[in-house]
CSV table of C-alpha atoms (C1' of nucleotides) in Angstrom, one decimal:
chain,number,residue,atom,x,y,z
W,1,UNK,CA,0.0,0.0,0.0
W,2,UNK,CA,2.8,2.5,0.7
W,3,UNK,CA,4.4,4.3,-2.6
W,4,UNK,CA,7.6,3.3,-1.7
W,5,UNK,CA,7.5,-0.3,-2.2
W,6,UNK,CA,9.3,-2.2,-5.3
W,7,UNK,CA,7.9,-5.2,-6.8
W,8,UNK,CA,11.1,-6.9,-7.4
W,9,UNK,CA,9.2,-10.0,-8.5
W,10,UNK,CA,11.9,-13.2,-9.7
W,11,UNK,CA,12.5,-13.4,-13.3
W,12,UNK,CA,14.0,-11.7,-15.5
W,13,UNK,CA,16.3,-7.9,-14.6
W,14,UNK,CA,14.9,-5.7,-11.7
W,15,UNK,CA,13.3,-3.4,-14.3
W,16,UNK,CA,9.9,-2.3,-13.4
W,17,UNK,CA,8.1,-1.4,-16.4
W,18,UNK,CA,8.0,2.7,-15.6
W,19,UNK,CA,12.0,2.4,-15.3
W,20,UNK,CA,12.3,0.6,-18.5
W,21,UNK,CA,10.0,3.1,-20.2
W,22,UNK,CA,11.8,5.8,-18.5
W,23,UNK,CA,15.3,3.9,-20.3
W,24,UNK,CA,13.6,3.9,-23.6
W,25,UNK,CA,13.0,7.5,-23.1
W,26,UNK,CA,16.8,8.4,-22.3
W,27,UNK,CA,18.0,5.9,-24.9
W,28,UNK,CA,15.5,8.0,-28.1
W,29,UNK,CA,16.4,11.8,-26.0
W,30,UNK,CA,20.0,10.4,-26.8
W,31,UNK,CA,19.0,9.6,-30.4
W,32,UNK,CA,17.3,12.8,-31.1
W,33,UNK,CA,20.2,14.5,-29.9
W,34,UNK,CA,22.7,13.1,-32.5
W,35,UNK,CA,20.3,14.0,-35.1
W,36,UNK,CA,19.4,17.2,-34.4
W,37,UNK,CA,23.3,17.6,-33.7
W,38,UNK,CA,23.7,16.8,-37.4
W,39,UNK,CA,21.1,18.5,-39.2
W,40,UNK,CA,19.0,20.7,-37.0
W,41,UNK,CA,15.9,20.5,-35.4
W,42,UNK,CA,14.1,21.2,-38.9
W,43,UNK,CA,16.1,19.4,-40.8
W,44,UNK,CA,15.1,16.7,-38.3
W,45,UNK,CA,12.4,14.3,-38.8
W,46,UNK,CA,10.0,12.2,-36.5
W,47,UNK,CA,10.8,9.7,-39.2
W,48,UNK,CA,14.7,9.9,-38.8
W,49,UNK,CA,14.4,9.7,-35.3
W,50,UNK,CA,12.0,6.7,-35.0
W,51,UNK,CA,14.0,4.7,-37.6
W,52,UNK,CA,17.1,5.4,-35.8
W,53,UNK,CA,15.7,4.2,-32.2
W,54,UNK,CA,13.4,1.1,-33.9
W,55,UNK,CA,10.1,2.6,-32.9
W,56,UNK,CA,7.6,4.2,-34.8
W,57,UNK,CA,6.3,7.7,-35.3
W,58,UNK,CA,3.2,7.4,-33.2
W,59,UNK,CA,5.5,5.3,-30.5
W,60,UNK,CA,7.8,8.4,-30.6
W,61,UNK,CA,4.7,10.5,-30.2
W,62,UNK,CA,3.2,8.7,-27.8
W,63,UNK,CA,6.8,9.8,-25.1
W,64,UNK,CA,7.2,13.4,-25.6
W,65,UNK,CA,3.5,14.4,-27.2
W,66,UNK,CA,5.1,16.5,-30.1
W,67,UNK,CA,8.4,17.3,-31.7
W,68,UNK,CA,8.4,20.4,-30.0
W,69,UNK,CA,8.2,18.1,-26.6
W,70,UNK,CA,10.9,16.1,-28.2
W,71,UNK,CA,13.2,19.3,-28.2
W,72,UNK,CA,12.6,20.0,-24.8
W,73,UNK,CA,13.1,16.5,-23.4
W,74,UNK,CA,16.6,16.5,-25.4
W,75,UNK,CA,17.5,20.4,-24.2
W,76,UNK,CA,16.7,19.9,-20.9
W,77,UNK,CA,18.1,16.3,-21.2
W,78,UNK,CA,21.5,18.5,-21.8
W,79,UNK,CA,21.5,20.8,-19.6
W,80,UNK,CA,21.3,18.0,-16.8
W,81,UNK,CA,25.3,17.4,-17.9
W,82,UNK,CA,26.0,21.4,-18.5
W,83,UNK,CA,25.2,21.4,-14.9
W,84,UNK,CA,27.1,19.0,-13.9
W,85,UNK,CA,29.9,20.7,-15.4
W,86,UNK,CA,28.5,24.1,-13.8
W,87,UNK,CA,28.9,22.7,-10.3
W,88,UNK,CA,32.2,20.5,-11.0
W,89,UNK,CA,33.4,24.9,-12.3
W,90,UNK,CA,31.8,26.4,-9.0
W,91,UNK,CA,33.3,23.9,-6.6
W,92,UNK,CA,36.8,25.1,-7.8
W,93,UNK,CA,38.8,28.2,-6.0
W,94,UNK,CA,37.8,31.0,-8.1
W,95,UNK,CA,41.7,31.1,-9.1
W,96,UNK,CA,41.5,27.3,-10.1
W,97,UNK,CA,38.8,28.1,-12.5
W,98,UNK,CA,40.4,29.5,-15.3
W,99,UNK,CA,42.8,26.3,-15.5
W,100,UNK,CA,39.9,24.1,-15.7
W,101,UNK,CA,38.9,25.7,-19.6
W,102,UNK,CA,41.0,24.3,-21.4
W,103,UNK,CA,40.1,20.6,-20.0
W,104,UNK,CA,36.6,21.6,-20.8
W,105,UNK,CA,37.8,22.1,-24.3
W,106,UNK,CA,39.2,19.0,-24.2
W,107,UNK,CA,36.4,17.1,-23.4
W,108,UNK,CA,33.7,18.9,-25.4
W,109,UNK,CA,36.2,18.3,-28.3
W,110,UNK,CA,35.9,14.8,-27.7
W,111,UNK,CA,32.4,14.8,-27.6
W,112,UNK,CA,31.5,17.2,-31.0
W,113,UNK,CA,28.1,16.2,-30.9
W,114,UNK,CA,27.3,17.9,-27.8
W,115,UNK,CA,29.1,21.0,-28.9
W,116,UNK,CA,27.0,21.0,-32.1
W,117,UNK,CA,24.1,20.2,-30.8
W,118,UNK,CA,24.2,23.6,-28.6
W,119,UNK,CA,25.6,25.7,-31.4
W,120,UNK,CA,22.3,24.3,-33.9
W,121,UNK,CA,19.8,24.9,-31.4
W,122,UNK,CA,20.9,27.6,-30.2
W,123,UNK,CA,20.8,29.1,-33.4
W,124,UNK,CA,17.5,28.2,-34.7
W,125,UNK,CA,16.5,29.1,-31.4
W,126,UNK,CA,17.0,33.0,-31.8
W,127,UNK,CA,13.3,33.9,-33.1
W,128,UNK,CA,11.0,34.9,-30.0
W,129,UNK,CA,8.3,32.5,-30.9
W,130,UNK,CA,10.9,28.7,-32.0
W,131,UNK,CA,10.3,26.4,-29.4
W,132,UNK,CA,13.8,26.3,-27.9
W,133,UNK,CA,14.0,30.5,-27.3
W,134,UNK,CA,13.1,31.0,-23.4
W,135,UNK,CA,15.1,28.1,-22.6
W,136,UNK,CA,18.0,29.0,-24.4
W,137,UNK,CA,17.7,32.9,-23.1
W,138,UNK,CA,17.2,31.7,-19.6
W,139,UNK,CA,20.4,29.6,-19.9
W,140,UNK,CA,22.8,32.2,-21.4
W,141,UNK,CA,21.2,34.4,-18.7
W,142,UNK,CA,22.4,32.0,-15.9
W,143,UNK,CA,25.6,31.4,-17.6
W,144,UNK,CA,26.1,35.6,-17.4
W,145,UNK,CA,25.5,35.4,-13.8
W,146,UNK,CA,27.7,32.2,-12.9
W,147,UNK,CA,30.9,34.2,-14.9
W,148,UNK,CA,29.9,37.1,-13.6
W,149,UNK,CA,29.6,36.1,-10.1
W,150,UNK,CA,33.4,34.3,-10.2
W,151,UNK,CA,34.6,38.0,-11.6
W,152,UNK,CA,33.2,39.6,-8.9
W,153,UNK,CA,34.2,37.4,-6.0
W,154,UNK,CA,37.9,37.6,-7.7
W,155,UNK,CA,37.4,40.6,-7.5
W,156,UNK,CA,36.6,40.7,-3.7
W,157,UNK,CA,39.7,38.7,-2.6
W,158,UNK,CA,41.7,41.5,-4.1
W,159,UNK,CA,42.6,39.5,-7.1
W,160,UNK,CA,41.7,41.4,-10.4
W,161,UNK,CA,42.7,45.0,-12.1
W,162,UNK,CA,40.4,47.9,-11.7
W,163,UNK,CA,38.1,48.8,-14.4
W,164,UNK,CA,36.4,45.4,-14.9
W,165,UNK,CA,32.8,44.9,-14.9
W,166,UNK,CA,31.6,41.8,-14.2
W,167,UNK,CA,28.5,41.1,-16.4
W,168,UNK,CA,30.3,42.8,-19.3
W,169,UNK,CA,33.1,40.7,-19.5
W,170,UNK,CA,30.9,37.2,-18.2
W,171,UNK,CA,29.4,37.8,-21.8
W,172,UNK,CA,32.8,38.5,-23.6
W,173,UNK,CA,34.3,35.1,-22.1
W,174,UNK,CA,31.5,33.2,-23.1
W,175,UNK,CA,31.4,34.9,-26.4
W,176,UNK,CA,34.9,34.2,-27.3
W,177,UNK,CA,34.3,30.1,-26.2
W,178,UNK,CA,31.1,29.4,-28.1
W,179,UNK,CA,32.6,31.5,-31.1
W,180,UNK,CA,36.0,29.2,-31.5
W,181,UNK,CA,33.9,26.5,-31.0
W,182,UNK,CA,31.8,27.3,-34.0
W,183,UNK,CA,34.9,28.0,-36.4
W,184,UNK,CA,35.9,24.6,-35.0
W,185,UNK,CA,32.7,22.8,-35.6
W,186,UNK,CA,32.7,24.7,-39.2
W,187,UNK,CA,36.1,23.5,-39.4
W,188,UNK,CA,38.0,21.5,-37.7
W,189,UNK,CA,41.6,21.2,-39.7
W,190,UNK,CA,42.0,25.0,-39.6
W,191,UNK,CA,41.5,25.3,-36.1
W,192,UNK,CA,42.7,23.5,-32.7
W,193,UNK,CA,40.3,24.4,-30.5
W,194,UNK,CA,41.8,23.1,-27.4
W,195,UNK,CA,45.2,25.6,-28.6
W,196,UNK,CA,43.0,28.1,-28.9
W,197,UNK,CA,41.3,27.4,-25.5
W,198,UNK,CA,44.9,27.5,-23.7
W,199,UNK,CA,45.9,30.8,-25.2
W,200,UNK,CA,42.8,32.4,-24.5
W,201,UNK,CA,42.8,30.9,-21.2
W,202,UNK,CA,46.0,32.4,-20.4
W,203,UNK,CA,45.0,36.1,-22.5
W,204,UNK,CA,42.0,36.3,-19.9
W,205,UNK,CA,44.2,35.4,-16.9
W,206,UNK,CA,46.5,38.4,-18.4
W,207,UNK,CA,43.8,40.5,-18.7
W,208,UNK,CA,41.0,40.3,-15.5
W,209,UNK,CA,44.6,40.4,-13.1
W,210,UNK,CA,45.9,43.4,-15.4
W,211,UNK,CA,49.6,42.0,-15.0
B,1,UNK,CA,26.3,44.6,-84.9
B,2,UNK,CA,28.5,45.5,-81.5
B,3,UNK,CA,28.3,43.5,-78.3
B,4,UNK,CA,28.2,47.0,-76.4
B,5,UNK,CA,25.0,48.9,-78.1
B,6,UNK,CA,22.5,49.8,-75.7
B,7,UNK,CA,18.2,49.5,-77.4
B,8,UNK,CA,17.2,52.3,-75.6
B,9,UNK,CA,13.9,52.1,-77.4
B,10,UNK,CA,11.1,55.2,-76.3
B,11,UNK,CA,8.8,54.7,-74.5
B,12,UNK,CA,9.0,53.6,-70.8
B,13,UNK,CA,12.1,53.8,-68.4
B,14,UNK,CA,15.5,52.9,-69.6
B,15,UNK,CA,15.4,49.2,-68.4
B,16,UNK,CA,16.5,46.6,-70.8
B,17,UNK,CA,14.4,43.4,-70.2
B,18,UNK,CA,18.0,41.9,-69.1
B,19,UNK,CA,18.2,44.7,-66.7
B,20,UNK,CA,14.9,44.4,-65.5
B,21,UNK,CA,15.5,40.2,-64.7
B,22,UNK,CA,18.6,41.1,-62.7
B,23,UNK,CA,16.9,43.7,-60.5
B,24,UNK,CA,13.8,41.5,-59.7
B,25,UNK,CA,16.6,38.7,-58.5
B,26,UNK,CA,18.3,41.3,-56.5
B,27,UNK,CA,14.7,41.9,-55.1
B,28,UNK,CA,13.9,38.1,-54.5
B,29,UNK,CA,17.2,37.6,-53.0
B,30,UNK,CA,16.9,40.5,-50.6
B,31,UNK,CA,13.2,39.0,-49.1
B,32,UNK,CA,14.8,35.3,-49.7
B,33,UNK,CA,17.4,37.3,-47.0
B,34,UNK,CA,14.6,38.7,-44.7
B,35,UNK,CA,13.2,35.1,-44.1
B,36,UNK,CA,16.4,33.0,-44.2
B,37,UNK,CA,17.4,35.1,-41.4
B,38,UNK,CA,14.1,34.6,-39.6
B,39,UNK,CA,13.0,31.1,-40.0
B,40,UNK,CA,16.5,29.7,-41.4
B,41,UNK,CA,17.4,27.9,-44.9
B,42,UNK,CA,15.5,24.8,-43.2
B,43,UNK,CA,12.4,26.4,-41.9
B,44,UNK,CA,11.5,28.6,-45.1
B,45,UNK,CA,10.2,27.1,-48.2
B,46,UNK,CA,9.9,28.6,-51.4
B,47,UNK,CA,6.7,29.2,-51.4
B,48,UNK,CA,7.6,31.7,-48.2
B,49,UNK,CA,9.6,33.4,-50.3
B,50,UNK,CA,7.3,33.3,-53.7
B,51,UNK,CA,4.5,34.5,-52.1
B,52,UNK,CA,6.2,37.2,-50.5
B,53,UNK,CA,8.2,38.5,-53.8
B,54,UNK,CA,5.0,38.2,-55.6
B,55,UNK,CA,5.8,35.6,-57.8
B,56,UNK,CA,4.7,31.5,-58.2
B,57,UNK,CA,7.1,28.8,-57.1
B,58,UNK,CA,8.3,28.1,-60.4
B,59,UNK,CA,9.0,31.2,-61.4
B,60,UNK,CA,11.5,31.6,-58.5
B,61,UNK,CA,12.6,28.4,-59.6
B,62,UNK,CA,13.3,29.8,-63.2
B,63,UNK,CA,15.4,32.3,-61.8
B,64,UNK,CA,17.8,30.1,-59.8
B,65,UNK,CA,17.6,26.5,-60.6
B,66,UNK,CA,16.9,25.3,-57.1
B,67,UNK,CA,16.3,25.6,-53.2
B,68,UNK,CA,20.2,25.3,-53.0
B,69,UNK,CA,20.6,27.9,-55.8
B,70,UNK,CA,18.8,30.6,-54.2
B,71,UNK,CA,20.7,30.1,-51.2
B,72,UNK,CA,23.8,30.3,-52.7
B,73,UNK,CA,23.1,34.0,-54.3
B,74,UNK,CA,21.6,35.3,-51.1
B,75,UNK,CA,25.1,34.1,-49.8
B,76,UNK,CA,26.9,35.7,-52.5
B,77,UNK,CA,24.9,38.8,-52.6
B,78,UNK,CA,25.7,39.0,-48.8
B,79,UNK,CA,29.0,38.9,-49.3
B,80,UNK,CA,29.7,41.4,-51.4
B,81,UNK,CA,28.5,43.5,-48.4
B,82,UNK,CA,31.0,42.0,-46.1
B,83,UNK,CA,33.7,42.8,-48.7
B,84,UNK,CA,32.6,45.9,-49.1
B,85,UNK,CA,33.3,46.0,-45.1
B,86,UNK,CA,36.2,44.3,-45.0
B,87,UNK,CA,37.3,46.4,-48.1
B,88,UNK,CA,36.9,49.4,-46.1
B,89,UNK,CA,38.7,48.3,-42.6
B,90,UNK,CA,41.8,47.2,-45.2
B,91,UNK,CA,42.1,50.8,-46.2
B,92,UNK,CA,42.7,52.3,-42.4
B,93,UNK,CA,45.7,52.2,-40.9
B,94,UNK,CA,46.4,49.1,-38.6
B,95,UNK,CA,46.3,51.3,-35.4
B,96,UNK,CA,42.9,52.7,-36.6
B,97,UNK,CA,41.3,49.2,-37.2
B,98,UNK,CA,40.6,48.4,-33.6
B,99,UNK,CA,38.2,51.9,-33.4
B,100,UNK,CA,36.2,50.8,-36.3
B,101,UNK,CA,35.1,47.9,-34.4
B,102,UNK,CA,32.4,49.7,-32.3
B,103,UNK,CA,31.6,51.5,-35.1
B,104,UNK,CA,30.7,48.1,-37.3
B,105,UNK,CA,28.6,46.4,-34.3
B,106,UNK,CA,26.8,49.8,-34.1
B,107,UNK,CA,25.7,49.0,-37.5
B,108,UNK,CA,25.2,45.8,-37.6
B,109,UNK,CA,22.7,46.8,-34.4
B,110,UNK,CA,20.7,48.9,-37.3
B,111,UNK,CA,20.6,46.4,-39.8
B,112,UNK,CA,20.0,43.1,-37.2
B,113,UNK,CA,18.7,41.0,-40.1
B,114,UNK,CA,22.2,40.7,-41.9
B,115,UNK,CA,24.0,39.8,-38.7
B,116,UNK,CA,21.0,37.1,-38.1
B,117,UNK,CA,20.9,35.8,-41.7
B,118,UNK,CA,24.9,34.7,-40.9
B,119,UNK,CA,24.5,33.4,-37.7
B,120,UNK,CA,21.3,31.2,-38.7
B,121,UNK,CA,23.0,30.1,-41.8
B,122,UNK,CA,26.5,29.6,-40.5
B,123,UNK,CA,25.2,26.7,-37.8
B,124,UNK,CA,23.2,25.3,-40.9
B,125,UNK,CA,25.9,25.2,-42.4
B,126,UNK,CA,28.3,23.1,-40.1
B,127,UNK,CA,27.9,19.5,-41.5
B,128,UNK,CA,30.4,18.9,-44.4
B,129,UNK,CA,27.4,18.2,-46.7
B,130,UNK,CA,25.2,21.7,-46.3
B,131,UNK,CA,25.0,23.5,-49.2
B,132,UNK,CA,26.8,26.2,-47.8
B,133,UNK,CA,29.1,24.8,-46.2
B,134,UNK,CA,32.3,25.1,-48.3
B,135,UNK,CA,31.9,28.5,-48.8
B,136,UNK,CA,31.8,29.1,-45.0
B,137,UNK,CA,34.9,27.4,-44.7
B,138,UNK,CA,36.1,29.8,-47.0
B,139,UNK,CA,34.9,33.0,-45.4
B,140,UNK,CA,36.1,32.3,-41.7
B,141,UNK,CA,39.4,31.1,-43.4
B,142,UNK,CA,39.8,34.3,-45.5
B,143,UNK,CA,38.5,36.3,-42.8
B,144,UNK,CA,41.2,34.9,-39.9
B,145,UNK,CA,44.0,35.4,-42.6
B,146,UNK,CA,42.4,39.5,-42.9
B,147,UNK,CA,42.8,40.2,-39.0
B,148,UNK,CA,46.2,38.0,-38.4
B,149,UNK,CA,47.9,39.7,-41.5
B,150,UNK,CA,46.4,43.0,-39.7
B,151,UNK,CA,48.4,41.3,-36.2
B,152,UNK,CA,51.2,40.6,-38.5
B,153,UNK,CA,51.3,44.3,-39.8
B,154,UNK,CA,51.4,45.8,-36.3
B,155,UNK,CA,54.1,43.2,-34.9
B,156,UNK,CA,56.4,44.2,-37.6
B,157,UNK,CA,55.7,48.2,-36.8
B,158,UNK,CA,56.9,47.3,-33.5
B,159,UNK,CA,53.5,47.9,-31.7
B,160,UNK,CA,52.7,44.8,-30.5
B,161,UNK,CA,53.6,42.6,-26.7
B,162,UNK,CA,56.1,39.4,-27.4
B,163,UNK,CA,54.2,36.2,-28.3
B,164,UNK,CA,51.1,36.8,-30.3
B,165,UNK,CA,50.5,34.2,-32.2
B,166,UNK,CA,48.5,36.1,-35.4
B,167,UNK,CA,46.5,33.1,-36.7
B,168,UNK,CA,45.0,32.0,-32.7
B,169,UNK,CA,44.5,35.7,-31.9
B,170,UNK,CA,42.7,36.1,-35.0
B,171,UNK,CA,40.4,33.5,-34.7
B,172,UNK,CA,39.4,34.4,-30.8
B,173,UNK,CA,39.2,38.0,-32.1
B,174,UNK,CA,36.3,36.7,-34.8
B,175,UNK,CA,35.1,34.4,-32.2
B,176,UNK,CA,34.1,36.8,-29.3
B,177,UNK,CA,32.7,39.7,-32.1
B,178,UNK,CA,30.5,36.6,-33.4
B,179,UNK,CA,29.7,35.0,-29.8
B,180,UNK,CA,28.4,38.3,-28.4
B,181,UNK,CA,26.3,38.8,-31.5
B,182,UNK,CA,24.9,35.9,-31.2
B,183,UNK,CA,23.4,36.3,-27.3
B,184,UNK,CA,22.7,40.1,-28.4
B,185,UNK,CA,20.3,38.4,-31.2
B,186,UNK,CA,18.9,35.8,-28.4
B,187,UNK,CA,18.4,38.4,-25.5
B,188,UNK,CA,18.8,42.4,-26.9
B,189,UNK,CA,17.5,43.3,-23.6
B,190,UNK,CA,20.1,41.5,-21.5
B,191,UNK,CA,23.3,42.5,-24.0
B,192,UNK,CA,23.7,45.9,-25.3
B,193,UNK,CA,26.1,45.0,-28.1
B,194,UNK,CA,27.6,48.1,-29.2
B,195,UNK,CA,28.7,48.6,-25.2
B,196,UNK,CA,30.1,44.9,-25.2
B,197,UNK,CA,32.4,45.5,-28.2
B,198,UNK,CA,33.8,48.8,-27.2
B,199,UNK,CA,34.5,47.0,-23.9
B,200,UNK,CA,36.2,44.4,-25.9
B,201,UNK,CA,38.4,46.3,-28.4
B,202,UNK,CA,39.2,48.6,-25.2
B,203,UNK,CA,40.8,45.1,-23.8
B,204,UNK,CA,42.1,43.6,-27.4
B,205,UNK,CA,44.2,47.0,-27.3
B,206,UNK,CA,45.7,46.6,-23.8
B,207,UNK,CA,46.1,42.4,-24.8
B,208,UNK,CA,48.1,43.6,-28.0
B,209,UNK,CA,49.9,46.0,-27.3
B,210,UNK,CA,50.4,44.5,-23.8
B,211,UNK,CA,50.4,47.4,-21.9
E,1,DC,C1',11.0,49.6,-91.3
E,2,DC,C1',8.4,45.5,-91.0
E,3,DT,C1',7.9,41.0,-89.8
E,4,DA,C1',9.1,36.2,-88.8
E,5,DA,C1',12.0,33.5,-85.7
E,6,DC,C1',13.8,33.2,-81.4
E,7,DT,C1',14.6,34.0,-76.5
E,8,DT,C1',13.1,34.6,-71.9
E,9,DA,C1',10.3,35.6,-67.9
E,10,DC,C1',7.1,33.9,-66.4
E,11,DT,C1',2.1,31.0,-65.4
E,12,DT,C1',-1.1,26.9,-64.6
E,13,DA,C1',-1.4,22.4,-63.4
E,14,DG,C1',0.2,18.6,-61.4
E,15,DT,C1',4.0,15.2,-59.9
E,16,DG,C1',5.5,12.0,-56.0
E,17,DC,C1',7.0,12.4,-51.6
E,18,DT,C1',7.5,13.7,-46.8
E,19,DC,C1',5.7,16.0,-43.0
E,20,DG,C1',3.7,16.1,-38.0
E,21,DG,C1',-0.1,14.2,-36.0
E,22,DT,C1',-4.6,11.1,-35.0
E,23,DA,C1',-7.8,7.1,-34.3
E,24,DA,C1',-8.3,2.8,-33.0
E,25,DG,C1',-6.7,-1.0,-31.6
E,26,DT,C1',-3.4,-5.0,-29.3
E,27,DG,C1',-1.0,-7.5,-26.0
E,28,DA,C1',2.0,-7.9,-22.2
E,29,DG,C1',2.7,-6.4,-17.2
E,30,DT,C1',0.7,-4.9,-13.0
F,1,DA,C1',-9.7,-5.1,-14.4
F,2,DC,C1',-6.8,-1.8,-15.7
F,3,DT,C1',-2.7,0.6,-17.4
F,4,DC,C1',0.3,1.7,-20.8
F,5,DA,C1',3.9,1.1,-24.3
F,6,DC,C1',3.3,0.5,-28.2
F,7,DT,C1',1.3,-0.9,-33.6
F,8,DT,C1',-1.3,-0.4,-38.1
F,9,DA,C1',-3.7,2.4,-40.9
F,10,DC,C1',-4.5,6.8,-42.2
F,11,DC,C1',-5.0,12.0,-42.7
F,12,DG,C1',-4.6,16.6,-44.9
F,13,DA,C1',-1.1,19.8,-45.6
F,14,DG,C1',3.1,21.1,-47.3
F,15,DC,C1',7.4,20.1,-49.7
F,16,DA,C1',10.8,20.9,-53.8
F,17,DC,C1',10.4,20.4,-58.3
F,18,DT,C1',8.6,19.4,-63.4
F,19,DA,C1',6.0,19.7,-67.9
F,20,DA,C1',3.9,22.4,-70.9
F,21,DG,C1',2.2,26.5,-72.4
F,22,DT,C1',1.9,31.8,-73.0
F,23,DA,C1',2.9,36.4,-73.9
F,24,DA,C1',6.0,39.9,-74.2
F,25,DG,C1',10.7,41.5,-75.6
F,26,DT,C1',14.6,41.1,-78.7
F,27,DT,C1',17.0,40.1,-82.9
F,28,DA,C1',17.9,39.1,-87.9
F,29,DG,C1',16.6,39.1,-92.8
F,30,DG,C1',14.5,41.0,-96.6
DNA sequence: CCTAACTTACTTAGTGCTCGGTAAGTGAGT
DNA sequence: ACTCACTTACCGAGCACTAAGTAAGTTAGG
């Protein structure tokens, strides 16, 4: 009678049927991501997707409602591992923080179809009324903030040159990492992004302590 | 009997018919602009844009061949714009190239359709197999070779700090003028662009010139 | 200078295909 | 008995594009 038992009957794996529904979910989310990675949320098709995961349309339908619910699932589906990342950054010193970049480089160039994934959406996400728009606004907002917050409490210990204002410069830092990661995703032979991560990296640390 | 004779026949304005065809392109390319920007390559189909430029589908069609086609002019026909730009920054001296920069996002404020149009088009555009996708290979590679011949320039003058690498600085130079156009598109209210780049060529002077 | 032949900027009509989404089951699991 | 993760069958709308014609503009020949 309480909600907290689990039925744990014998045979077969201790999947209940809502966790392996809840699997099935994760496993197309993961699906959807590659492909709207690859060609775009438009350029996306139910179809594509419910070949890809061995379902069809209506199954597809019959998880997330619409496309548009599709997109959310796989955005938010996302940003559960940005913010992983987000606290793994804010458990750091302050000072420690900068190093970490070019690791994050590393590891985003290792998995490209994150990166592109972000850069696609984020992009077809720029008219008020697409479907990804107040997410994506609300996340770059957040992003500000978190930068902008690290600047300032730098700049409380004492550490940073005069003249710097924190939400100014927030969007500047993440403006110069999403764009190298673009001209990287565009591509990749021309430019190292994890090189150019380390030499920004240290071109920042140059410029918030003015030394 | 001359390739160079102009009809000039009477009555009505002095547009040949050939004249007249290029002119109605230029018109379909501009609104093919207007909702490529908007809605992306993806999301706008050509009876968007027929309906729009007052014409049917096929007649579009008739004018450039396909989809892909008209894409490619509204491309070309933006860059001539760009070059026209980039024409016009070549002609300053080095030292005064880093001022013009507040002046070009101030512009590109005005005219927030051609800076949307790129961005849109430019993450379509990532996968090797878009139809734009060579030529924006092309563009960020001429465009990094522009600004680190401009580095290049200044390090022989004398003006520069010791170890600027011309090609990296270059490309996070493009990539944080792109990046903060892009969440000025997202969010105007949060970023006021013109502010952000000022604020930035103030700190690309002092991360030159190393001062 | 007139006219017949040709070119070109379209239109109307229609192609097959793909799209996102719905209605109505079905069958296994709880 | 009921839930629910699906399936089959289907829908109208929209897609890029084609075939075939038309009417106006341009050119060449007599």
């Amino acid at each position: 009678m309480s909600r907290a038992d689990q039925p744990l009957h014998g045979d077969g794996p201790v999947t209940s049927r809502r966790e392996r529904a809840r699997l099935r979910r994760e496993e197309i989310i993961l699906i959807a991501s590659e492909l709207f990675a690859e060609r775009g949320y438009r350029g996306t098709s139910l179809a594509d997707v419910a070949a890809r995961a061995g379902i069809t349309e209506p199954g597809l339908l019959h998880h997330f409602g619409t496309k548009a619910g599709l997109l959310l699932a796989v955005i938010e589906r996302r940003d559960l591992d940005s913010e992983a990342f987000a606290m793994e950054l804010l458990g750091m010193e302050p000072a420690d923080r900068l190093r970490a970049l070019p690791e994050f480089a590393r590891r985003n160039r290792d998995r490209a179809g994150l990166a592109k994934l972000f850069t696609v959406l984020a992009a077809e996400s720029l008219e008020p009324d697409a479907p990804g728009h107040d997410h994506f606004v609300a996340r770059y907002r957040a992003l500000r903030a978190i930068v902008a917050d690290t600047i300032r409490s730098a700049q409380e210990a004492g550490l940073t040159r005069a003249g710097l204002e924190p939400e100014v410069k927030a969007a500047e830092i993440i403006a110069t990492l999403d764009g190298l990661q673009t001209q990287w995703l565009l591509d990749p032979e021309a430019v190292d992004i994890v090189a150019a991560v380390e030499s920004y990296a240290r071109t920042l640390e140059r410029d918030l302590t003015g030394s």
